[in-house]
């Protein structure tokens, strides 16, 4: 279960596989505490939100939704590929895919127009999901970024 979320470490993954949601959340929070005061890792935040949404506790689910919403709306946008992929994979797992995922990818791609890796991952995610219209949209975005680069 949730193997494709790319969680922070194997202990977190094992805790989730065994249904020990609170323990998984504690492990993620422990990793967060080890970060420097100004350092934030979007990927870790995305993992934390995902685990909170899995918990049976309604208060934790609300916190997870709020955390996820803050990632969707954040300025500057989330540009960490693993974070965006984690958010999308979790949304797919819960059958909660909507336009916000594409907006998240789009904002990240606009924030980093020269990041080929980000564009490639975005395209692959659309292609693997058999979202042909989405893949076409990404292709247009990539072509536009490429033409902009070329004209500079």
PDB file of C-alpha atoms in Angstrom:
ATOM      1  CA  UNK A   1       0.000   0.000   0.000  1.00  0.00           C
ATOM      2  CA  UNK A   2       1.323   3.460  -0.927  1.00  0.00           C
ATOM      3  CA  UNK A   3       4.634   1.970  -2.161  1.00  0.00           C
ATOM      4  CA  UNK A   4       4.899   4.554  -4.945  1.00  0.00           C
ATOM      5  CA  UNK A   5       4.832   7.570  -2.609  1.00  0.00           C
ATOM      6  CA  UNK A   6       8.630   7.626  -2.220  1.00  0.00           C
ATOM      7  CA  UNK A   7       8.477   8.086   1.525  1.00  0.00           C
ATOM      8  CA  UNK A   8      11.423   9.546   3.478  1.00  0.00           C
ATOM      9  CA  UNK A   9      12.841   6.258   4.664  1.00  0.00           C
ATOM     10  CA  UNK A  10      12.079   2.544   4.861  1.00  0.00           C
ATOM     11  CA  UNK A  11      10.949   2.794   8.499  1.00  0.00           C
ATOM     12  CA  UNK A  12       8.134   5.154   7.498  1.00  0.00           C
ATOM     13  CA  UNK A  13       7.155   2.842   4.650  1.00  0.00           C
ATOM     14  CA  UNK A  14       7.155  -0.190   6.960  1.00  0.00           C
ATOM     15  CA  UNK A  15       5.021   1.628   9.528  1.00  0.00           C
ATOM     16  CA  UNK A  16       2.475   2.511   6.840  1.00  0.00           C
ATOM     17  CA  UNK A  17       2.477  -1.029   5.425  1.00  0.00           C
ATOM     18  CA  UNK A  18       1.721  -2.353   8.930  1.00  0.00           C
ATOM     19  CA  UNK A  19      -1.055   0.186   9.460  1.00  0.00           C
ATOM     20  CA  UNK A  20       0.863   2.077  12.136  1.00  0.00           C
ATOM     21  CA  UNK A  21      -0.122   5.536  10.880  1.00  0.00           C
ATOM     22  CA  UNK A  22       0.715   7.429  14.065  1.00  0.00           C
ATOM     23  CA  UNK A  23       4.172   5.890  14.202  1.00  0.00           C
ATOM     24  CA  UNK A  24       4.787   6.852  10.567  1.00  0.00           C
ATOM     25  CA  UNK A  25       3.703  10.409  11.335  1.00  0.00           C
ATOM     26  CA  UNK A  26       6.014  10.524  14.352  1.00  0.00           C
ATOM     27  CA  UNK A  27       8.947   9.395  12.198  1.00  0.00           C
ATOM     28  CA  UNK A  28       8.241  12.111   9.623  1.00  0.00           C
ATOM     29  CA  UNK A  29       7.901  14.754  12.337  1.00  0.00           C
ATOM     30  CA  UNK A  30      11.206  13.579  13.822  1.00  0.00           C
ATOM     31  CA  UNK A  31      12.860  14.152  10.423  1.00  0.00           C
ATOM     32  CA  UNK A  32      11.276  17.607  10.259  1.00  0.00           C
ATOM     33  CA  UNK A  33      12.709  18.536  13.654  1.00  0.00           C
ATOM     34  CA  UNK A  34      16.194  17.645  12.426  1.00  0.00           C
ATOM     35  CA  UNK A  35      15.959  20.292   9.697  1.00  0.00           C
ATOM     36  CA  UNK A  36      17.525  23.686  10.203  1.00  0.00           C
ATOM     37  CA  UNK A  37      15.149  26.457  11.259  1.00  0.00           C
ATOM     38  CA  UNK A  38      14.911  28.115   7.823  1.00  0.00           C
ATOM     39  CA  UNK A  39      15.019  24.888   5.849  1.00  0.00           C
ATOM     40  CA  UNK A  40      11.818  23.350   4.569  1.00  0.00           C
ATOM     41  CA  UNK A  41      11.525  20.301   2.434  1.00  0.00           C
ATOM     42  CA  UNK A  42       8.374  20.270   0.340  1.00  0.00           C
ATOM     43  CA  UNK A  43       8.696  16.557  -0.218  1.00  0.00           C
ATOM     44  CA  UNK A  44       8.677  15.886   3.517  1.00  0.00           C
ATOM     45  CA  UNK A  45       5.669  18.190   3.887  1.00  0.00           C
ATOM     46  CA  UNK A  46       3.865  16.316   1.099  1.00  0.00           C
ATOM     47  CA  UNK A  47       4.614  12.989   2.816  1.00  0.00           C
ATOM     48  CA  UNK A  48       3.383  14.334   6.148  1.00  0.00           C
ATOM     49  CA  UNK A  49       0.136  15.575   4.583  1.00  0.00           C
ATOM     50  CA  UNK A  50      -0.371  12.203   2.881  1.00  0.00           C
ATOM     51  CA  UNK A  51       0.093  10.287   6.118  1.00  0.00           C
ATOM     52  CA  UNK A  52      -2.186  12.670   8.029  1.00  0.00           C
ATOM     53  CA  UNK A  53      -4.916  12.122   5.452  1.00  0.00           C
ATOM     54  CA  UNK A  54      -4.615   8.360   5.954  1.00  0.00           C
ATOM     55  CA  UNK A  55      -5.021   8.573   9.739  1.00  0.00           C
ATOM     56  CA  UNK A  56      -8.466   7.683  11.082  1.00  0.00           C
ATOM     57  CA  UNK A  57      -8.355  10.779  13.354  1.00  0.00           C
ATOM     58  CA  UNK A  58     -10.573  13.549  11.885  1.00  0.00           C
ATOM     59  CA  UNK A  59      -8.435  16.337  13.377  1.00  0.00           C
ATOM     60  CA  UNK A  60      -5.282  14.947  11.736  1.00  0.00           C
ATOM     61  CA  UNK A  61      -7.138  14.594   8.428  1.00  0.00           C
ATOM     62  CA  UNK A  62      -8.111  18.278   8.606  1.00  0.00           C
ATOM     63  CA  UNK A  63      -4.471  19.174   9.299  1.00  0.00           C
ATOM     64  CA  UNK A  64      -3.404  17.049   6.336  1.00  0.00           C
ATOM     65  CA  UNK A  65      -5.931  18.733   4.029  1.00  0.00           C
ATOM     66  CA  UNK A  66      -4.787  22.169   5.219  1.00  0.00           C
ATOM     67  CA  UNK A  67      -1.141  21.235   4.700  1.00  0.00           C
ATOM     68  CA  UNK A  68      -1.871  19.912   1.226  1.00  0.00           C
ATOM     69  CA  UNK A  69      -3.895  23.014   0.373  1.00  0.00           C
ATOM     70  CA  UNK A  70      -0.989  25.203   1.503  1.00  0.00           C
ATOM     71  CA  UNK A  71       1.288  23.317  -0.907  1.00  0.00           C
ATOM     72  CA  UNK A  72      -1.197  23.824  -3.741  1.00  0.00           C
ATOM     73  CA  UNK A  73      -1.490  27.556  -3.121  1.00  0.00           C
ATOM     74  CA  UNK A  74       2.050  28.376  -2.057  1.00  0.00           C
ATOM     75  CA  UNK A  75       3.934  31.312  -3.559  1.00  0.00           C
ATOM     76  CA  UNK A  76       6.619  30.648  -4.744  1.00  0.00           C
ATOM     77  CA  UNK A  77       5.245  27.354  -6.035  1.00  0.00           C
ATOM     78  CA  UNK A  78       6.495  23.907  -5.105  1.00  0.00           C
ATOM     79  CA  UNK A  79       9.276  23.043  -7.556  1.00  0.00           C
ATOM     80  CA  UNK A  80      10.567  19.845  -5.956  1.00  0.00           C
ATOM     81  CA  UNK A  81       9.807  17.034  -8.403  1.00  0.00           C
ATOM     82  CA  UNK A  82       9.543  14.413  -5.648  1.00  0.00           C
ATOM     83  CA  UNK A  83       7.040  16.567  -3.740  1.00  0.00           C
ATOM     84  CA  UNK A  84       4.805  17.073  -6.759  1.00  0.00           C
ATOM     85  CA  UNK A  85       5.039  13.391  -7.691  1.00  0.00           C
ATOM     86  CA  UNK A  86       4.206  12.392  -4.098  1.00  0.00           C
ATOM     87  CA  UNK A  87       1.155  14.652  -4.061  1.00  0.00           C
ATOM     88  CA  UNK A  88      -0.019  13.293  -7.403  1.00  0.00           C
ATOM     89  CA  UNK A  89       0.601   9.641  -6.461  1.00  0.00           C
ATOM     90  CA  UNK A  90      -1.313  10.050  -3.217  1.00  0.00           C
ATOM     91  CA  UNK A  91      -4.190  11.780  -5.016  1.00  0.00           C
ATOM     92  CA  UNK A  92      -4.326   8.883  -7.500  1.00  0.00           C
ATOM     93  CA  UNK A  93      -4.276   6.356  -4.669  1.00  0.00           C
ATOM     94  CA  UNK A  94      -7.319   8.037  -3.131  1.00  0.00           C
ATOM     95  CA  UNK A  95      -9.056   8.657  -6.499  1.00  0.00           C
ATOM     96  CA  UNK A  96      -8.856  12.359  -5.772  1.00  0.00           C
ATOM     97  CA  UNK A  97      -7.260  13.582  -9.005  1.00  0.00           C
ATOM     98  CA  UNK A  98      -8.432  16.993 -10.129  1.00  0.00           C
ATOM     99  CA  UNK A  99      -7.182  20.102 -11.901  1.00  0.00           C
ATOM    100  CA  UNK A 100      -5.107  21.168  -8.898  1.00  0.00           C
ATOM    101  CA  UNK A 101      -2.457  18.573  -9.796  1.00  0.00           C
ATOM    102  CA  UNK A 102      -2.019  20.025 -13.280  1.00  0.00           C
ATOM    103  CA  UNK A 103      -1.944  23.523 -11.823  1.00  0.00           C
ATOM    104  CA  UNK A 104       0.750  22.400  -9.387  1.00  0.00           C
ATOM    105  CA  UNK A 105       2.864  20.947 -12.225  1.00  0.00           C
ATOM    106  CA  UNK A 106       2.219  24.024 -14.365  1.00  0.00           C
ATOM    107  CA  UNK A 107       3.264  26.452 -11.620  1.00  0.00           C
ATOM    108  CA  UNK A 108       6.420  24.432 -10.986  1.00  0.00           C
ATOM    109  CA  UNK A 109       7.242  24.375 -14.722  1.00  0.00           C
ATOM    110  CA  UNK A 110       6.629  28.126 -15.024  1.00  0.00           C
ATOM    111  CA  UNK A 111       8.847  28.780 -12.010  1.00  0.00           C
ATOM    112  CA  UNK A 112      11.622  26.725 -13.598  1.00  0.00           C
ATOM    113  CA  UNK A 113      11.232  27.043 -17.377  1.00  0.00           C
ATOM    114  CA  UNK A 114      14.760  25.727 -18.020  1.00  0.00           C
ATOM    115  CA  UNK A 115      14.418  22.635 -15.825  1.00  0.00           C
ATOM    116  CA  UNK A 116      14.238  19.842 -18.388  1.00  0.00           C
ATOM    117  CA  UNK A 117      13.955  17.209 -15.676  1.00  0.00           C
ATOM    118  CA  UNK A 118      10.808  18.777 -14.269  1.00  0.00           C
ATOM    119  CA  UNK A 119       9.181  19.016 -17.704  1.00  0.00           C
ATOM    120  CA  UNK A 120      10.142  15.436 -18.535  1.00  0.00           C
ATOM    121  CA  UNK A 121       8.668  14.116 -15.278  1.00  0.00           C
ATOM    122  CA  UNK A 122       5.470  16.083 -15.837  1.00  0.00           C
ATOM    123  CA  UNK A 123       5.144  14.627 -19.324  1.00  0.00           C
ATOM    124  CA  UNK A 124       5.890  11.094 -18.104  1.00  0.00           C
ATOM    125  CA  UNK A 125       3.272  11.348 -15.360  1.00  0.00           C
ATOM    126  CA  UNK A 126       0.638  12.385 -17.900  1.00  0.00           C
ATOM    127  CA  UNK A 127       1.752   9.717 -20.367  1.00  0.00           C
ATOM    128  CA  UNK A 128       1.746   6.899 -17.766  1.00  0.00           C
ATOM    129  CA  UNK A 129      -1.684   8.010 -16.591  1.00  0.00           C
ATOM    130  CA  UNK A 130      -2.851   7.762 -20.216  1.00  0.00           C
ATOM    131  CA  UNK A 131      -3.940  11.377 -19.952  1.00  0.00           C
ATOM    132  CA  UNK A 132      -3.378  12.211 -23.613  1.00  0.00           C
ATOM    133  CA  UNK A 133      -4.851  15.693 -23.397  1.00  0.00           C
ATOM    134  CA  UNK A 134      -2.644  16.429 -20.405  1.00  0.00           C
ATOM    135  CA  UNK A 135       0.417  15.064 -22.218  1.00  0.00           C
ATOM    136  CA  UNK A 136      -0.426  17.246 -25.205  1.00  0.00           C
ATOM    137  CA  UNK A 137      -0.733  20.283 -22.932  1.00  0.00           C
ATOM    138  CA  UNK A 138       2.669  19.495 -21.398  1.00  0.00           C
ATOM    139  CA  UNK A 139       4.145  19.089 -24.877  1.00  0.00           C
ATOM    140  CA  UNK A 140       2.895  22.531 -25.837  1.00  0.00           C
ATOM    141  CA  UNK A 141       4.331  23.952 -22.629  1.00  0.00           C
ATOM    142  CA  UNK A 142       7.706  22.337 -23.321  1.00  0.00           C
ATOM    143  CA  UNK A 143       7.690  23.578 -26.916  1.00  0.00           C
ATOM    144  CA  UNK A 144       6.916  27.118 -25.758  1.00  0.00           C
ATOM    145  CA  UNK A 145       9.716  27.012 -23.172  1.00  0.00           C
ATOM    146  CA  UNK A 146      12.111  25.644 -25.786  1.00  0.00           C
ATOM    147  CA  UNK A 147      11.226  28.409 -28.269  1.00  0.00           C
ATOM    148  CA  UNK A 148      11.701  31.022 -25.558  1.00  0.00           C
ATOM    149  CA  UNK A 149      15.132  29.624 -24.729  1.00  0.00           C
ATOM    150  CA  UNK A 150      16.114  29.530 -28.370  1.00  0.00           C
ATOM    151  CA  UNK A 151      15.119  33.151 -28.982  1.00  0.00           C
ATOM    152  CA  UNK A 152      17.240  34.371 -26.052  1.00  0.00           C
TER     153      UNK A 152
END
